[in-house]
Amino acid sequence: MNATTIAPAADTIASPASLTNSTFAEIAQVLRRHDSFVVLSHVRPDGDALGSQIAIGLALQQLGKRVKVWNEEGLLEKFSFLPGGELVSLPPNDSEDFDVVLALDTATRQRLGDNVLAAIGSAKVWINIDHHPSNPRYGDLVHIDSIAPATGQILFELLRSQDLPLDEAIAENLFAAISTDTGSFQYPNTTARTFEIAADILRCGIDVGRLSQQLYESYPRRRIELLRVLLDRMRFDADGKVASFSLPLATANELGVIPEDNEGLIDHLRAIEGVIIAAFFEELEDGKVRVSMRSKDERADVCEICFRFKGGGHKLAAGARVLGTLDEVAERVLEAAVEAVKAIND
Ligand code: 5GP
Ligand code: MN
């Protein structure tokens, strides 16, 4: 099928009319009619990224499609228990051609990763499904739902409404996606619909106790050793409304931690009474600093702050990669954070 018959041409993507989402029926039609697929998500994948990728990978496999699931980092050790996890691989060195590219949970094309992007030869249709409001709507079929707390929730709606495969293994991956992106159904983005979907997923037969233990009570000890060091480096600004800590590369190397170990540690800062913005700074090998931010008040919009540093995300959870030394970047970002919390008049 010619992609242009069901999607706007690429040069019309940014026009106001294209802000209308492609329907689930349109997306399902493309999934059913094509044969070869590659399913992608963002660098530094989280539970929503990998859970979404594996869920769609399994669903396409069950439809009898040829499907590759690539991530710039491959399958993270901590998510290796997910059923179907073996589908996830690093991108190959030589490029491959596909009918359809599916980009999931990824706010910008660049965040799919350099190696991943280089490994895609030709593709007839790009599908972009995401919940980041900052997503510039790259792709031919675009469905961005910024109300959805997780891309996994959008995918559940897609699979259910279009009668696409949704078995226990797929359900388990979608639960991992939704549970992790809602902070175990605690963040304000959690809606009544999220709980309805979670109930539906449980009826698919998943063991929520075992799954939650694998997700939240199976951390390697080195992660907690890292937390010990980070708490020692904790810093407060703006009368305790901004809390932060930073991780020098040398410290990460000494502790033997790997990048996935620090995900979620920022929650310890957010959990402090009086803190509005939490920030985590991680020195990377490429001369950049990974900035991770959380807010407890929509008026202190961390997406807006990160956007100024060429990053993005959501109002309450955002990030960026900024060129500079650890101290320099921390100072600049903290200055913006202090300004943002001071602008709030209670
Ligand atoms: P985290 O702090 O967990 O790495 O990311 C929080 C949120 O911000 C996620 O939704 C993620 O997609 C987004 N985010 C993190 N880093 C970047 C970045 O460098 N660029 C953009 N556009 N978004 C980011
Ligand atoms: Mn997500």
mmCIF file of C-alpha atoms and ligand atoms in Angstrom:
data_model
loop_
_atom_site.group_PDB
_atom_site.id
_atom_site.type_symbol
_atom_site.label_atom_id
_atom_site.label_comp_id
_atom_site.label_asym_id
_atom_site.label_seq_id
_atom_site.Cartn_x
_atom_site.Cartn_y
_atom_site.Cartn_z
ATOM 1 C CA MET A 1 0.000 0.000 0.000
ATOM 2 C CA ASN A 2 1.196 3.488 -0.772
ATOM 3 C CA ALA A 3 1.732 5.307 2.511
ATOM 4 C CA THR A 4 0.543 8.603 1.093
ATOM 5 C CA THR A 5 -2.953 7.234 0.644
ATOM 6 C CA ILE A 6 -3.392 6.929 4.381
ATOM 7 C CA ALA A 7 -1.088 9.596 5.740
ATOM 8 C CA PRO A 8 -0.243 13.226 5.128
ATOM 9 C CA ALA A 9 2.859 13.770 3.035
ATOM 10 C CA ALA A 10 5.964 14.401 5.112
ATOM 11 C CA ASP A 11 6.099 18.093 4.187
ATOM 12 C CA THR A 12 2.636 18.729 5.621
ATOM 13 C CA ILE A 13 3.449 17.185 9.021
ATOM 14 C CA ALA A 14 3.955 20.497 10.764
ATOM 15 C CA SER A 15 0.781 22.119 9.416
ATOM 16 C CA PRO A 16 -2.007 22.794 11.948
ATOM 17 C CA ALA A 17 -4.325 20.239 10.319
ATOM 18 C CA SER A 18 -1.792 17.514 10.983
ATOM 19 C CA LEU A 19 -2.126 18.131 14.731
ATOM 20 C CA THR A 20 -5.112 15.814 14.441
ATOM 21 C CA ASN A 21 -4.017 12.384 15.567
ATOM 22 C CA SER A 22 -4.120 9.424 13.230
ATOM 23 C CA THR A 23 -6.866 7.130 14.470
ATOM 24 C CA PHE A 24 -6.234 3.708 15.971
ATOM 25 C CA ALA A 25 -8.107 2.256 12.961
ATOM 26 C CA GLU A 26 -5.672 3.927 10.546
ATOM 27 C CA ILE A 27 -2.686 2.678 12.527
ATOM 28 C CA ALA A 28 -4.113 -0.854 12.802
ATOM 29 C CA GLN A 29 -4.692 -0.923 9.054
ATOM 30 C CA VAL A 30 -1.028 -0.175 8.416
ATOM 31 C CA LEU A 31 0.041 -2.819 10.952
ATOM 32 C CA ARG A 32 -2.141 -5.471 9.321
ATOM 33 C CA ARG A 33 -1.264 -4.639 5.703
ATOM 34 C CA HIS A 34 2.517 -4.537 5.870
ATOM 35 C CA ASP A 35 5.002 -7.343 6.424
ATOM 36 C CA SER A 36 8.236 -6.070 7.919
ATOM 37 C CA PHE A 37 8.523 -3.859 10.976
ATOM 38 C CA VAL A 38 11.124 -2.344 13.240
ATOM 39 C CA VAL A 39 9.999 -1.201 16.678
ATOM 40 C CA LEU A 40 12.049 1.565 18.313
ATOM 41 C CA SER A 41 12.146 3.650 21.470
ATOM 42 C CA HIS A 42 14.375 6.138 23.206
ATOM 43 C CA VAL A 43 17.969 5.981 24.420
ATOM 44 C CA ARG A 44 18.310 5.309 28.159
ATOM 45 C CA PRO A 45 15.120 3.268 27.942
ATOM 46 C CA ASP A 46 12.784 3.076 30.927
ATOM 47 C CA GLY A 47 9.987 0.634 31.676
ATOM 48 C CA ASP A 48 7.555 2.451 29.397
ATOM 49 C CA ALA A 49 10.034 2.429 26.505
ATOM 50 C CA LEU A 50 11.012 -1.249 26.702
ATOM 51 C CA GLY A 51 7.610 -2.529 27.863
ATOM 52 C CA SER A 52 5.954 -0.723 24.932
ATOM 53 C CA GLN A 53 8.530 -1.991 22.439
ATOM 54 C CA ILE A 54 8.243 -5.615 23.562
ATOM 55 C CA ALA A 55 4.430 -5.509 23.738
ATOM 56 C CA ILE A 56 4.145 -4.283 20.138
ATOM 57 C CA GLY A 57 6.926 -6.641 19.016
ATOM 58 C CA LEU A 58 4.999 -9.611 20.438
ATOM 59 C CA ALA A 59 1.681 -8.424 18.969
ATOM 60 C CA LEU A 60 3.215 -8.064 15.494
ATOM 61 C CA GLN A 61 4.870 -11.471 15.793
ATOM 62 C CA GLN A 62 1.496 -12.999 16.605
ATOM 63 C CA LEU A 63 0.094 -11.372 13.475
ATOM 64 C CA GLY A 64 2.752 -13.334 11.551
ATOM 65 C CA LYS A 65 4.871 -10.293 10.732
ATOM 66 C CA ARG A 66 8.633 -10.035 10.402
ATOM 67 C CA VAL A 67 9.624 -7.826 13.291
ATOM 68 C CA LYS A 68 12.828 -6.418 14.748
ATOM 69 C CA VAL A 69 12.916 -4.622 18.087
ATOM 70 C CA TRP A 70 15.965 -2.394 18.445
ATOM 71 C CA ASN A 71 17.153 -0.198 21.227
ATOM 72 C CA GLU A 72 20.348 1.844 21.308
ATOM 73 C CA GLU A 73 21.183 0.156 24.652
ATOM 74 C CA GLY A 74 19.658 -3.254 23.951
ATOM 75 C CA LEU A 75 17.631 -4.944 26.691
ATOM 76 C CA LEU A 76 18.590 -3.557 30.105
ATOM 77 C CA GLU A 77 19.583 -6.156 32.693
ATOM 78 C CA LYS A 78 16.868 -4.958 35.072
ATOM 79 C CA PHE A 79 14.133 -5.559 32.494
ATOM 80 C CA SER A 80 15.495 -8.892 31.284
ATOM 81 C CA PHE A 81 12.693 -10.736 33.144
ATOM 82 C CA LEU A 82 10.021 -9.286 30.853
ATOM 83 C CA PRO A 83 8.426 -12.010 28.701
ATOM 84 C CA GLY A 84 9.549 -11.511 25.103
ATOM 85 C CA GLY A 85 12.580 -9.529 26.265
ATOM 86 C CA GLU A 86 14.763 -11.644 23.970
ATOM 87 C CA LEU A 87 13.173 -9.802 21.036
ATOM 88 C CA VAL A 88 15.130 -6.665 21.938
ATOM 89 C CA SER A 89 18.535 -6.305 20.336
ATOM 90 C CA LEU A 90 21.143 -3.676 19.647
ATOM 91 C CA PRO A 91 20.868 -2.200 16.141
ATOM 92 C CA PRO A 92 23.056 -4.019 13.570
ATOM 93 C CA ASN A 93 26.072 -2.415 11.911
ATOM 94 C CA ASP A 94 24.615 -2.735 8.410
ATOM 95 C CA SER A 95 21.371 -0.954 7.606
ATOM 96 C CA GLU A 96 18.137 -2.867 6.954
ATOM 97 C CA ASP A 97 15.006 -1.955 4.998
ATOM 98 C CA PHE A 98 11.514 -2.133 6.476
ATOM 99 C CA ASP A 99 7.947 -1.479 5.444
ATOM 100 C CA VAL A 100 7.135 0.225 8.732
ATOM 101 C CA VAL A 101 9.130 1.954 11.464
ATOM 102 C CA LEU A 102 7.328 2.302 14.786
ATOM 103 C CA ALA A 103 8.774 4.943 17.130
ATOM 104 C CA LEU A 104 7.293 4.589 20.618
ATOM 105 C CA ASP A 105 7.519 6.870 23.655
ATOM 106 C CA THR A 106 10.227 9.001 22.044
ATOM 107 C CA ALA A 107 9.910 12.785 22.171
ATOM 108 C CA THR A 108 12.315 13.505 19.291
ATOM 109 C CA ARG A 109 13.634 11.452 16.390
ATOM 110 C CA GLN A 110 17.178 12.079 17.624
ATOM 111 C CA ARG A 111 16.399 10.343 20.936
ATOM 112 C CA LEU A 112 15.953 7.058 19.054
ATOM 113 C CA GLY A 113 19.762 6.929 19.084
ATOM 114 C CA ASP A 114 22.476 7.464 16.464
ATOM 115 C CA ASN A 115 23.198 3.758 15.904
ATOM 116 C CA VAL A 116 19.500 2.929 15.631
ATOM 117 C CA LEU A 117 18.880 5.705 13.113
ATOM 118 C CA ALA A 118 21.935 4.668 11.068
ATOM 119 C CA ALA A 119 20.666 1.074 10.910
ATOM 120 C CA ILE A 120 17.388 2.015 9.220
ATOM 121 C CA GLY A 121 17.698 1.837 5.441
ATOM 122 C CA SER A 122 14.433 2.574 3.683
ATOM 123 C CA ALA A 123 10.981 2.632 5.268
ATOM 124 C CA LYS A 124 7.599 3.175 3.604
ATOM 125 C CA VAL A 125 5.798 4.463 6.686
ATOM 126 C CA TRP A 126 6.902 5.971 9.983
ATOM 127 C CA ILE A 127 4.464 5.605 12.869
ATOM 128 C CA ASN A 128 5.014 7.781 15.929
ATOM 129 C CA ILE A 129 3.054 6.905 19.096
ATOM 130 C CA ASP A 130 3.883 8.894 22.191
ATOM 131 C CA HIS A 131 2.600 10.815 25.216
ATOM 132 C CA HIS A 132 5.178 13.611 25.374
ATOM 133 C CA PRO A 133 3.543 17.005 24.732
ATOM 134 C CA SER A 134 6.881 18.311 23.385
ATOM 135 C CA ASN A 135 6.883 15.700 20.579
ATOM 136 C CA PRO A 136 7.208 17.622 17.259
ATOM 137 C CA ARG A 137 5.044 14.981 15.523
ATOM 138 C CA TYR A 138 7.710 13.446 13.299
ATOM 139 C CA GLY A 139 6.450 10.617 11.084
ATOM 140 C CA ASP A 140 3.633 9.819 8.646
ATOM 141 C CA LEU A 141 1.082 8.427 11.093
ATOM 142 C CA VAL A 142 1.289 10.277 14.383
ATOM 143 C CA HIS A 143 -0.670 9.648 17.554
ATOM 144 C CA ILE A 144 0.374 11.804 20.517
ATOM 145 C CA ASP A 145 -1.814 11.673 23.613
ATOM 146 C CA SER A 146 -0.273 13.861 26.295
ATOM 147 C CA ILE A 147 -3.069 12.980 28.742
ATOM 148 C CA ALA A 148 -1.993 9.337 28.764
ATOM 149 C CA PRO A 149 0.453 8.746 31.647
ATOM 150 C CA ALA A 150 2.356 6.136 29.651
ATOM 151 C CA THR A 151 2.782 5.109 26.033
ATOM 152 C CA GLY A 152 1.831 1.638 27.286
ATOM 153 C CA GLN A 153 -1.645 2.977 28.075
ATOM 154 C CA ILE A 154 -2.083 4.277 24.486
ATOM 155 C CA LEU A 155 -0.903 0.930 23.141
ATOM 156 C CA PHE A 156 -3.402 -0.912 25.317
ATOM 157 C CA GLU A 157 -6.183 1.226 23.820
ATOM 158 C CA LEU A 158 -4.837 0.547 20.305
ATOM 159 C CA LEU A 159 -4.613 -3.232 20.745
ATOM 160 C CA ARG A 160 -7.962 -3.553 22.558
ATOM 161 C CA SER A 161 -9.993 -1.285 20.303
ATOM 162 C CA GLN A 162 -8.628 -2.804 17.087
ATOM 163 C CA ASP A 163 -8.853 -6.435 18.178
ATOM 164 C CA LEU A 164 -5.095 -6.892 17.858
ATOM 165 C CA PRO A 165 -3.244 -9.589 19.856
ATOM 166 C CA LEU A 166 -3.262 -8.965 23.628
ATOM 167 C CA ASP A 167 -2.251 -12.055 25.588
ATOM 168 C CA GLU A 168 -0.729 -12.461 29.053
ATOM 169 C CA ALA A 169 2.845 -11.742 27.921
ATOM 170 C CA ILE A 170 1.791 -8.572 26.097
ATOM 171 C CA ALA A 171 -0.333 -7.538 29.080
ATOM 172 C CA GLU A 172 2.628 -8.017 31.434
ATOM 173 C CA ASN A 173 4.782 -5.693 29.320
ATOM 174 C CA LEU A 174 2.043 -3.068 29.166
ATOM 175 C CA PHE A 175 1.588 -3.277 32.929
ATOM 176 C CA ALA A 176 5.342 -2.754 33.426
ATOM 177 C CA ALA A 177 5.138 0.272 31.094
ATOM 178 C CA ILE A 178 2.168 1.856 32.870
ATOM 179 C CA SER A 179 3.250 1.012 36.407
ATOM 180 C CA THR A 180 6.738 2.490 35.963
ATOM 181 C CA ASP A 181 5.629 5.671 34.153
ATOM 182 C CA THR A 182 2.951 6.428 36.773
ATOM 183 C CA GLY A 183 5.300 5.800 39.721
ATOM 184 C CA SER A 184 3.151 2.780 40.664
ATOM 185 C CA PHE A 185 -0.098 4.667 39.969
ATOM 186 C CA GLN A 186 0.883 7.590 42.199
ATOM 187 C CA TYR A 187 1.733 10.494 39.869
ATOM 188 C CA PRO A 188 -0.980 13.035 39.083
ATOM 189 C CA ASN A 189 -1.038 11.845 35.459
ATOM 190 C CA THR A 190 -2.725 8.647 36.696
ATOM 191 C CA THR A 191 -6.361 8.743 35.551
ATOM 192 C CA ALA A 192 -9.475 6.688 36.254
ATOM 193 C CA ARG A 193 -8.895 5.149 32.821
ATOM 194 C CA THR A 194 -5.427 4.052 33.933
ATOM 195 C CA PHE A 195 -6.966 2.013 36.752
ATOM 196 C CA GLU A 196 -9.609 0.573 34.417
ATOM 197 C CA ILE A 197 -6.870 -0.514 32.034
ATOM 198 C CA ALA A 198 -4.806 -1.933 34.901
ATOM 199 C CA ALA A 199 -7.856 -3.976 35.982
ATOM 200 C CA ASP A 200 -8.315 -5.215 32.420
ATOM 201 C CA ILE A 201 -4.630 -6.139 32.254
ATOM 202 C CA LEU A 202 -4.899 -8.099 35.515
ATOM 203 C CA ARG A 203 -7.800 -10.030 33.998
ATOM 204 C CA CYS A 204 -5.384 -11.136 31.253
ATOM 205 C CA GLY A 205 -3.830 -13.292 33.982
ATOM 206 C CA ILE A 206 -0.735 -11.393 35.108
ATOM 207 C CA ASP A 207 0.669 -11.851 38.611
ATOM 208 C CA VAL A 208 0.896 -8.252 39.862
ATOM 209 C CA GLY A 209 2.724 -9.217 43.083
ATOM 210 C CA ARG A 210 5.500 -11.079 41.305
ATOM 211 C CA LEU A 211 5.790 -8.462 38.590
ATOM 212 C CA SER A 212 6.010 -5.586 41.097
ATOM 213 C CA GLN A 213 8.668 -7.459 43.049
ATOM 214 C CA GLN A 214 10.695 -7.898 39.852
ATOM 215 C CA LEU A 215 10.243 -4.217 39.022
ATOM 216 C CA TYR A 216 10.733 -2.621 42.445
ATOM 217 C CA GLU A 217 12.329 -5.081 44.849
ATOM 218 C CA SER A 218 15.139 -6.625 42.845
ATOM 219 C CA TYR A 219 17.693 -3.837 42.634
ATOM 220 C CA PRO A 220 21.393 -4.716 42.576
ATOM 221 C CA ARG A 221 23.206 -3.733 45.754
ATOM 222 C CA ARG A 222 25.489 -1.335 43.850
ATOM 223 C CA ARG A 223 22.445 0.866 43.181
ATOM 224 C CA ILE A 224 21.952 1.418 46.909
ATOM 225 C CA GLU A 225 25.691 2.000 47.375
ATOM 226 C CA LEU A 226 25.319 4.700 44.727
ATOM 227 C CA LEU A 227 22.366 6.187 46.598
ATOM 228 C CA ARG A 228 24.543 6.364 49.741
ATOM 229 C CA VAL A 229 27.116 8.446 47.839
ATOM 230 C CA LEU A 230 24.511 10.659 46.172
ATOM 231 C CA LEU A 231 22.768 11.467 49.464
ATOM 232 C CA ASP A 232 26.121 12.558 50.786
ATOM 233 C CA ARG A 233 26.329 15.017 47.880
ATOM 234 C CA MET A 234 22.770 16.305 48.294
ATOM 235 C CA ARG A 235 22.296 20.047 47.962
ATOM 236 C CA PHE A 236 19.363 22.368 48.676
ATOM 237 C CA ASP A 237 18.575 25.749 47.100
ATOM 238 C CA ALA A 238 15.720 28.276 47.305
ATOM 239 C CA ASP A 239 14.962 27.538 50.987
ATOM 240 C CA GLY A 240 14.709 23.813 50.365
ATOM 241 C CA LYS A 241 12.360 24.105 47.401
ATOM 242 C CA VAL A 242 15.049 22.846 45.013
ATOM 243 C CA ALA A 243 16.951 19.667 45.877
ATOM 244 C CA SER A 244 19.687 18.148 43.754
ATOM 245 C CA PHE A 245 22.630 15.793 43.634
ATOM 246 C CA SER A 246 25.241 15.065 41.005
ATOM 247 C CA LEU A 247 27.263 12.073 39.925
ATOM 248 C CA PRO A 248 30.826 12.549 38.638
ATOM 249 C CA LEU A 249 31.951 9.980 36.068
ATOM 250 C CA ALA A 250 34.919 8.982 38.264
ATOM 251 C CA THR A 251 32.548 8.127 41.154
ATOM 252 C CA ALA A 252 30.319 6.056 38.874
ATOM 253 C CA ASN A 253 33.395 4.158 37.655
ATOM 254 C CA GLU A 254 34.700 3.578 41.203
ATOM 255 C CA LEU A 255 31.367 2.127 42.279
ATOM 256 C CA GLY A 256 31.105 0.022 39.119
ATOM 257 C CA VAL A 257 27.593 1.271 38.450
ATOM 258 C CA ILE A 258 26.011 1.128 35.020
ATOM 259 C CA PRO A 259 23.718 3.862 33.623
ATOM 260 C CA GLU A 260 20.468 1.997 34.390
ATOM 261 C CA ASP A 261 21.346 1.872 38.108
ATOM 262 C CA ASN A 262 20.568 5.535 38.752
ATOM 263 C CA GLU A 263 17.100 5.628 37.249
ATOM 264 C CA GLY A 264 14.545 6.548 39.901
ATOM 265 C CA LEU A 265 17.055 7.701 42.521
ATOM 266 C CA ILE A 266 15.834 11.265 41.926
ATOM 267 C CA ASP A 267 12.563 10.165 43.561
ATOM 268 C CA HIS A 268 14.323 10.300 46.937
ATOM 269 C CA LEU A 269 14.751 14.057 46.422
ATOM 270 C CA ARG A 270 11.222 14.595 45.187
ATOM 271 C CA ALA A 271 9.914 12.722 48.244
ATOM 272 C CA ILE A 272 11.231 15.381 50.651
ATOM 273 C CA GLU A 273 8.673 17.709 52.219
ATOM 274 C CA GLY A 274 8.913 21.247 50.822
ATOM 275 C CA VAL A 275 10.843 20.222 47.714
ATOM 276 C CA ILE A 276 9.165 21.433 44.521
ATOM 277 C CA ILE A 277 11.889 20.731 41.973
ATOM 278 C CA ALA A 278 14.338 17.837 42.164
ATOM 279 C CA ALA A 279 17.323 17.643 39.840
ATOM 280 C CA PHE A 280 19.934 15.018 39.108
ATOM 281 C CA PHE A 281 23.115 15.685 37.149
ATOM 282 C CA GLU A 282 25.128 12.827 35.681
ATOM 283 C CA GLU A 283 28.483 13.393 34.032
ATOM 284 C CA LEU A 284 28.638 11.458 30.737
ATOM 285 C CA GLU A 285 31.659 10.273 28.767
ATOM 286 C CA ASP A 286 31.016 12.567 25.799
ATOM 287 C CA GLY A 287 31.644 15.852 27.638
ATOM 288 C CA LYS A 288 27.942 16.282 28.266
ATOM 289 C CA VAL A 289 25.880 16.175 31.422
ATOM 290 C CA ARG A 290 22.600 14.285 31.594
ATOM 291 C CA VAL A 291 20.064 16.422 33.406
ATOM 292 C CA SER A 292 17.025 14.767 34.936
ATOM 293 C CA MET A 293 14.328 16.898 36.581
ATOM 294 C CA ARG A 294 11.101 16.347 38.500
ATOM 295 C CA SER A 295 8.517 18.838 39.730
ATOM 296 C CA LYS A 296 5.698 18.520 42.255
ATOM 297 C CA ASP A 297 3.882 21.621 41.006
ATOM 298 C CA GLU A 298 2.763 22.232 37.416
ATOM 299 C CA ARG A 299 3.528 25.939 37.839
ATOM 300 C CA ALA A 300 7.187 24.962 38.103
ATOM 301 C CA ASP A 301 7.325 23.430 34.617
ATOM 302 C CA VAL A 302 10.552 21.415 34.303
ATOM 303 C CA CYS A 303 9.852 20.635 30.636
ATOM 304 C CA GLU A 304 10.059 24.342 29.957
ATOM 305 C CA ILE A 305 13.367 24.545 31.831
ATOM 306 C CA CYS A 306 14.823 21.538 29.995
ATOM 307 C CA PHE A 307 13.569 22.889 26.677
ATOM 308 C CA ARG A 308 15.838 25.912 27.196
ATOM 309 C CA PHE A 309 18.723 23.427 27.389
ATOM 310 C CA LYS A 310 17.540 21.648 24.194
ATOM 311 C CA GLY A 311 15.813 18.839 26.103
ATOM 312 C CA GLY A 312 12.156 18.156 26.754
ATOM 313 C CA GLY A 313 9.673 15.799 28.373
ATOM 314 C CA HIS A 314 6.650 16.551 30.538
ATOM 315 C CA LYS A 315 5.775 19.402 32.905
ATOM 316 C CA LEU A 316 6.524 17.251 35.946
ATOM 317 C CA ALA A 317 9.326 15.059 34.540
ATOM 318 C CA ALA A 318 11.844 16.207 31.970
ATOM 319 C CA GLY A 319 15.465 15.923 30.931
ATOM 320 C CA ALA A 320 18.243 17.189 28.712
ATOM 321 C CA ARG A 321 21.826 16.487 27.712
ATOM 322 C CA VAL A 322 23.908 19.608 28.095
ATOM 323 C CA LEU A 323 27.479 20.284 26.968
ATOM 324 C CA GLY A 324 29.732 21.462 29.809
ATOM 325 C CA THR A 325 31.330 20.350 33.057
ATOM 326 C CA LEU A 326 29.231 18.841 35.829
ATOM 327 C CA ASP A 327 29.490 21.927 38.055
ATOM 328 C CA GLU A 328 28.871 24.405 35.242
ATOM 329 C CA VAL A 329 25.752 22.652 33.989
ATOM 330 C CA ALA A 330 24.416 22.153 37.526
ATOM 331 C CA GLU A 331 24.838 25.859 38.279
ATOM 332 C CA ARG A 332 23.046 26.971 35.116
ATOM 333 C CA VAL A 333 20.158 24.551 35.510
ATOM 334 C CA LEU A 334 19.765 25.195 39.252
ATOM 335 C CA GLU A 335 19.616 28.904 38.578
ATOM 336 C CA ALA A 336 16.667 28.302 36.239
ATOM 337 C CA ALA A 337 15.049 25.974 38.803
ATOM 338 C CA VAL A 338 15.381 28.535 41.602
ATOM 339 C CA GLU A 339 13.856 31.179 39.353
ATOM 340 C CA ALA A 340 10.938 28.854 38.529
ATOM 341 C CA VAL A 341 10.063 28.059 42.155
ATOM 342 C CA LYS A 342 10.424 31.689 43.188
ATOM 343 C CA ALA A 343 7.924 32.684 40.483
ATOM 344 C CA ILE A 344 5.232 30.635 42.243
ATOM 345 C CA ASN A 345 3.102 32.793 44.509
ATOM 346 C CA ASP A 346 1.196 30.685 46.964
HETATM 347 P P1 5GP B 1 14.358 11.001 32.867
HETATM 348 O O1 5GP B 1 14.620 12.089 33.827
HETATM 349 O O2 5GP B 1 13.632 9.861 33.499
HETATM 350 O O3 5GP B 1 15.556 10.579 32.084
HETATM 351 O O4 5GP B 1 13.370 11.614 31.796
HETATM 352 C C1 5GP B 1 12.181 12.236 32.182
HETATM 353 C C2 5GP B 1 11.400 12.634 30.978
HETATM 354 O O5 5GP B 1 12.095 13.600 30.226
HETATM 355 C C3 5GP B 1 11.121 11.483 30.037
HETATM 356 O O6 5GP B 1 9.786 11.602 29.641
HETATM 357 C C4 5GP B 1 12.054 11.692 28.881
HETATM 358 O O7 5GP B 1 11.492 11.290 27.706
HETATM 359 C C5 5GP B 1 12.319 13.175 28.887
HETATM 360 N N1 5GP B 1 13.723 13.428 28.568
HETATM 361 C C6 5GP B 1 14.796 13.035 29.267
HETATM 362 N N2 5GP B 1 15.933 13.430 28.681
HETATM 363 C C7 5GP B 1 15.577 14.100 27.561
HETATM 364 C C8 5GP B 1 16.321 14.752 26.506
HETATM 365 O O8 5GP B 1 17.549 14.784 26.480
HETATM 366 N N3 5GP B 1 15.576 15.312 25.520
HETATM 367 C C9 5GP B 1 14.204 15.288 25.510
HETATM 368 N N4 5GP B 1 13.562 15.863 24.489
HETATM 369 N N5 5GP B 1 13.496 14.684 26.477
HETATM 370 C C10 5GP B 1 14.155 14.095 27.487
HETATM 371 MN MN MN B 2 6.803 7.218 28.711
#
